[in-house]
Amino acid sequence: MLNIGFQLMITIGILCANLINYGTAKIKGGWGWRVSLALAAVPAAIIAVGALFLPDTPNSLIDRGHTDAAKRMLKRVRGTDDVEEEYSDLVAASEESKLVAHPWRNILQPRYRPQLAMAVAIPMFQQLTGINVIMFYAPVLFKTLGFADDASLMSAVITGLVNVFATFVSIVTVDRLGRRKLFLQGGAQMLACQIVVGGLIGAKFGFTGVAEIPKAYAAVVVLFICAYVAGFAWSWGPLGWLVPSEIFPLEIRSAGQSINVSVNMLCTFIIAQAFLPMLCRFKFILFFFFGAWVVVMTIFVALFLPETKNVPIEEMVLVWKKHWYWGRFIRDEDVHVGADLEMPAANGNGKVRAGKVAM
């Protein structure tokens, strides 16, 4: 659940930023936005200074040959001297990682076609939900709908709160319901909300963008935007990080995660830069644009993403092999190679790694 924890921290950061924007908006003389921008340096400074006091991890120490220091650090982290078994596992994992060569060349092989496709598609689709349009430009969007400055900032705070609480829902339900169900349910919810919001805005403003919006009407729009944010926050938000971490085996993990993060950041940048010009040109049609992408990504999940709940990474090759489409890229010998990487030993007292028992 560490990957969902990562997404949770992002949502908390967004909420804090919205609260700061709301508070500093009351500062007179045009200093509000300056103070808000300057305050972003505070967490950056804390991270920079804190990094000076961070100790090395046991994994890093083992990789650099400092085995005694690694064992001492492991005892310190666990609060016990009984760390021999975990220490042995870390040493074995370090030795295995050194055997991995050319991860970028590996990921281009046909047997890793499913992982490569997911490394590109999942982060791209995550951004094409349009969530960052709401998160980045919520005050601008709400002000466009006719909210006053304070009201637009408060609406952004409300969506931030919904984002945080819905992410907690994902943490609680992801292992009960599975990844696919959350993806599909979240996609359907986001699509419905985007259609309603686009329809309401289009009916009131049209393409002129000039109209008075009643408070009750505006409240309904905010309600559906919050429902849209909730649908994202318990599906594509956390699962966009969780699922990729569950499908990359050791031999392509570094390349796969690098592609995943790079595509995510690239799409975030492109959409952030393109949103305001698109909003001015397309008006309410923009919601239907992102809604169309939600249809595409939901169909993609339904057809091409198998369930990864409770499936060890080393056994994912069996899941891909049985898939109606991805199975054509995976040979029988590829399945055997994947199965030999790590499986329970016959006597139940250890694990087989690459044909050896790690006790």
Short mmCIF file of C-alpha atoms in Angstrom, two decimals, residues 137-338:
data_model
loop_
_atom_site.label_atom_id
_atom_site.label_comp_id
_atom_site.label_asym_id
_atom_site.label_seq_id
_atom_site.Cartn_x
_atom_site.Cartn_y
_atom_site.Cartn_z
CA TYR A 137 -7.13 25.37 -12.10
CA ALA A 138 -10.03 24.84 -9.71
CA PRO A 139 -10.20 28.51 -8.60
CA VAL A 140 -10.05 29.69 -12.24
CA LEU A 141 -12.70 27.17 -13.25
CA PHE A 142 -15.06 28.06 -10.41
CA LYS A 143 -14.55 31.78 -11.01
CA THR A 144 -15.44 31.19 -14.66
CA LEU A 145 -18.68 29.61 -13.43
CA GLY A 146 -19.57 32.84 -11.67
CA PHE A 147 -18.22 32.26 -8.15
CA ALA A 148 -16.69 35.20 -6.29
CA ASP A 149 -12.96 35.04 -5.52
CA ASP A 150 -13.44 33.71 -1.97
CA ALA A 151 -16.12 31.27 -3.07
CA SER A 152 -14.01 29.89 -5.90
CA LEU A 153 -11.07 29.30 -3.55
CA MET A 154 -13.35 27.67 -0.97
CA SER A 155 -14.77 25.38 -3.67
CA ALA A 156 -11.20 24.34 -4.46
CA VAL A 157 -10.70 23.53 -0.77
CA ILE A 158 -13.86 21.41 -0.80
CA THR A 159 -12.68 19.39 -3.80
CA GLY A 160 -9.32 18.96 -2.06
CA LEU A 161 -11.04 17.53 1.02
CA VAL A 162 -13.06 15.14 -1.13
CA ASN A 163 -9.83 14.07 -2.84
CA VAL A 164 -8.18 13.17 0.49
CA PHE A 165 -11.14 11.28 1.96
CA ALA A 166 -11.82 9.34 -1.24
CA THR A 167 -8.18 8.23 -1.34
CA PHE A 168 -8.70 6.73 2.13
CA VAL A 169 -11.66 4.82 0.65
CA SER A 170 -9.30 3.31 -1.91
CA ILE A 171 -6.87 2.24 0.82
CA VAL A 172 -9.68 0.41 2.63
CA THR A 173 -11.33 -1.21 -0.41
CA VAL A 174 -8.58 -1.92 -2.93
CA ASP A 175 -7.73 -5.38 -1.57
CA ARG A 176 -11.38 -6.29 -1.01
CA LEU A 177 -12.80 -5.25 -4.36
CA GLY A 178 -9.72 -5.63 -6.55
CA ARG A 179 -8.08 -3.24 -8.97
CA ARG A 180 -10.29 -3.83 -12.01
CA LYS A 181 -13.56 -3.17 -10.18
CA LEU A 182 -12.29 0.14 -8.83
CA PHE A 183 -10.97 1.12 -12.26
CA LEU A 184 -14.29 0.30 -13.95
CA GLN A 185 -16.49 1.83 -11.25
CA GLY A 186 -14.36 4.97 -11.06
CA GLY A 187 -14.41 5.32 -14.84
CA ALA A 188 -18.20 5.04 -14.99
CA GLN A 189 -18.57 7.58 -12.17
CA MET A 190 -16.19 10.08 -13.74
CA LEU A 191 -17.87 9.76 -17.14
CA ALA A 192 -21.34 10.36 -15.71
CA CYS A 193 -20.14 13.40 -13.76
CA GLN A 194 -18.31 14.90 -16.74
CA ILE A 195 -21.40 14.53 -18.92
CA VAL A 196 -23.59 16.19 -16.27
CA VAL A 197 -21.14 19.03 -15.55
CA GLY A 198 -20.54 19.67 -19.24
CA GLY A 199 -24.27 19.61 -19.91
CA LEU A 200 -25.09 21.98 -17.03
CA ILE A 201 -22.39 24.47 -17.99
CA GLY A 202 -23.30 24.25 -21.67
CA ALA A 203 -27.00 24.78 -20.97
CA LYS A 204 -26.31 27.86 -18.85
CA PHE A 205 -23.36 29.51 -20.58
CA GLY A 206 -23.36 28.09 -24.11
CA PHE A 207 -20.37 29.21 -26.15
CA THR A 208 -20.65 32.87 -25.15
CA GLY A 209 -19.64 32.30 -21.54
CA VAL A 210 -21.89 35.15 -20.47
CA ALA A 211 -24.67 34.36 -17.99
CA GLU A 212 -25.73 34.72 -14.38
CA ILE A 213 -25.62 31.46 -12.48
CA PRO A 214 -27.98 30.95 -9.50
CA LYS A 215 -26.40 29.72 -6.27
CA ALA A 216 -28.41 26.49 -6.31
CA TYR A 217 -27.33 25.80 -9.88
CA ALA A 218 -23.68 26.46 -8.98
CA ALA A 219 -23.96 24.19 -5.94
CA VAL A 220 -25.15 21.33 -8.16
CA VAL A 221 -22.17 21.85 -10.47
CA VAL A 222 -19.77 21.77 -7.50
CA LEU A 223 -21.49 18.63 -6.18
CA PHE A 224 -20.92 16.74 -9.42
CA ILE A 225 -17.35 18.01 -9.69
CA CYS A 226 -16.76 16.63 -6.17
CA ALA A 227 -18.30 13.31 -7.22
CA TYR A 228 -15.96 13.28 -10.22
CA VAL A 229 -12.95 13.96 -7.97
CA ALA A 230 -14.06 11.15 -5.63
CA GLY A 231 -14.35 8.73 -8.56
CA PHE A 232 -10.79 9.54 -9.58
CA ALA A 233 -9.42 9.48 -6.04
CA TRP A 234 -10.47 5.90 -5.34
CA SER A 235 -9.62 4.54 -8.78
CA TRP A 236 -7.20 6.06 -11.29
CA GLY A 237 -5.47 8.26 -8.71
CA PRO A 238 -3.93 5.61 -6.44
CA LEU A 239 -4.19 2.67 -8.86
CA GLY A 240 -2.23 4.58 -11.48
CA TRP A 241 0.76 4.12 -9.17
CA LEU A 242 -0.16 0.81 -7.53
CA VAL A 243 -0.81 -1.39 -10.57
CA PRO A 244 2.47 -0.62 -12.40
CA SER A 245 4.40 -1.52 -9.24
CA GLU A 246 2.69 -4.93 -9.23
CA ILE A 247 3.48 -5.99 -12.80
CA PHE A 248 7.18 -5.25 -13.39
CA PRO A 249 9.49 -8.22 -12.65
CA LEU A 250 13.02 -7.63 -11.42
CA GLU A 251 14.66 -7.78 -14.85
CA ILE A 252 12.66 -4.79 -16.18
CA ARG A 253 11.58 -3.05 -12.98
CA SER A 254 13.90 -0.05 -13.23
CA ALA A 255 13.06 0.56 -16.89
CA GLY A 256 9.33 0.01 -16.38
CA GLN A 257 9.02 2.36 -13.42
CA SER A 258 11.13 4.98 -15.19
CA ILE A 259 8.82 4.89 -18.22
CA ASN A 260 5.76 5.01 -15.97
CA VAL A 261 6.89 8.12 -14.07
CA SER A 262 8.26 9.87 -17.17
CA VAL A 263 5.04 9.43 -19.14
CA ASN A 264 3.04 10.64 -16.12
CA MET A 265 5.09 13.81 -15.72
CA LEU A 266 5.14 14.51 -19.47
CA CYS A 267 1.36 14.20 -19.78
CA THR A 268 0.87 16.32 -16.66
CA PHE A 269 2.99 19.08 -18.19
CA ILE A 270 1.26 18.95 -21.58
CA ILE A 271 -2.26 19.03 -20.13
CA ALA A 272 -1.39 21.79 -17.65
CA GLN A 273 -0.04 23.96 -20.48
CA ALA A 274 -2.89 23.19 -22.87
CA PHE A 275 -5.85 23.54 -20.50
CA LEU A 276 -6.39 27.31 -20.45
CA PRO A 277 -6.22 27.73 -24.25
CA MET A 278 -8.54 24.72 -24.62
CA LEU A 279 -10.97 26.15 -22.05
CA CYS A 280 -11.12 29.46 -23.91
CA ARG A 281 -11.69 27.74 -27.25
CA PHE A 282 -13.88 24.75 -26.40
CA LYS A 283 -15.74 26.03 -23.32
CA PHE A 284 -17.98 23.30 -21.86
CA ILE A 285 -16.99 20.88 -24.65
CA LEU A 286 -13.75 20.36 -22.73
CA PHE A 287 -15.59 18.16 -20.21
CA PHE A 288 -16.89 15.97 -23.04
CA PHE A 289 -13.35 15.79 -24.46
CA PHE A 290 -11.99 14.30 -21.24
CA GLY A 291 -15.15 12.20 -20.89
CA ALA A 292 -14.39 10.60 -24.26
CA TRP A 293 -10.94 9.66 -22.98
CA VAL A 294 -12.52 8.14 -19.87
CA VAL A 295 -14.59 5.91 -22.18
CA VAL A 296 -11.42 4.83 -24.00
CA MET A 297 -9.47 4.06 -20.82
CA THR A 298 -12.37 2.18 -19.22
CA ILE A 299 -12.69 -0.04 -22.30
CA PHE A 300 -8.91 -0.52 -22.24
CA VAL A 301 -9.02 -1.71 -18.63
CA ALA A 302 -11.97 -4.01 -19.32
CA LEU A 303 -10.23 -5.66 -22.28
CA PHE A 304 -6.51 -5.55 -21.57
CA LEU A 305 -5.79 -5.24 -17.83
CA PRO A 306 -6.07 -8.48 -15.82
CA GLU A 307 -6.68 -8.45 -12.08
CA THR A 308 -3.42 -8.12 -10.11
CA LYS A 309 -4.86 -8.46 -6.59
CA ASN A 310 -2.93 -11.03 -4.52
CA VAL A 311 -0.80 -12.05 -7.52
CA PRO A 312 2.95 -12.16 -6.73
CA ILE A 313 5.06 -10.31 -9.29
CA GLU A 314 6.90 -13.49 -10.28
CA GLU A 315 3.57 -15.16 -11.13
CA MET A 316 2.22 -12.32 -13.27
CA VAL A 317 3.72 -14.01 -16.33
CA LEU A 318 1.14 -16.79 -15.86
CA VAL A 319 -1.64 -14.19 -15.78
CA TRP A 320 -0.40 -12.56 -18.98
CA LYS A 321 -0.03 -15.96 -20.65
CA LYS A 322 -3.69 -16.81 -19.98
CA HIS A 323 -4.92 -13.43 -21.23
CA TRP A 324 -6.86 -13.51 -24.51
CA TYR A 325 -4.63 -10.89 -26.13
CA TRP A 326 -1.31 -10.68 -24.27
CA GLY A 327 -0.89 -14.46 -24.30
CA ARG A 328 0.18 -14.35 -27.95
CA PHE A 329 3.38 -12.50 -27.01
CA ILE A 330 4.47 -14.99 -24.33
CA ARG A 331 5.99 -18.37 -25.16
CA ASP A 332 5.75 -21.44 -22.96
CA GLU A 333 9.45 -21.21 -22.10
CA ASP A 334 8.92 -17.62 -20.91
CA VAL A 335 6.40 -18.93 -18.36
CA HIS A 336 8.90 -21.47 -17.08
CA VAL A 337 11.59 -18.82 -16.73
CA GLY A 338 9.22 -16.62 -14.73
#
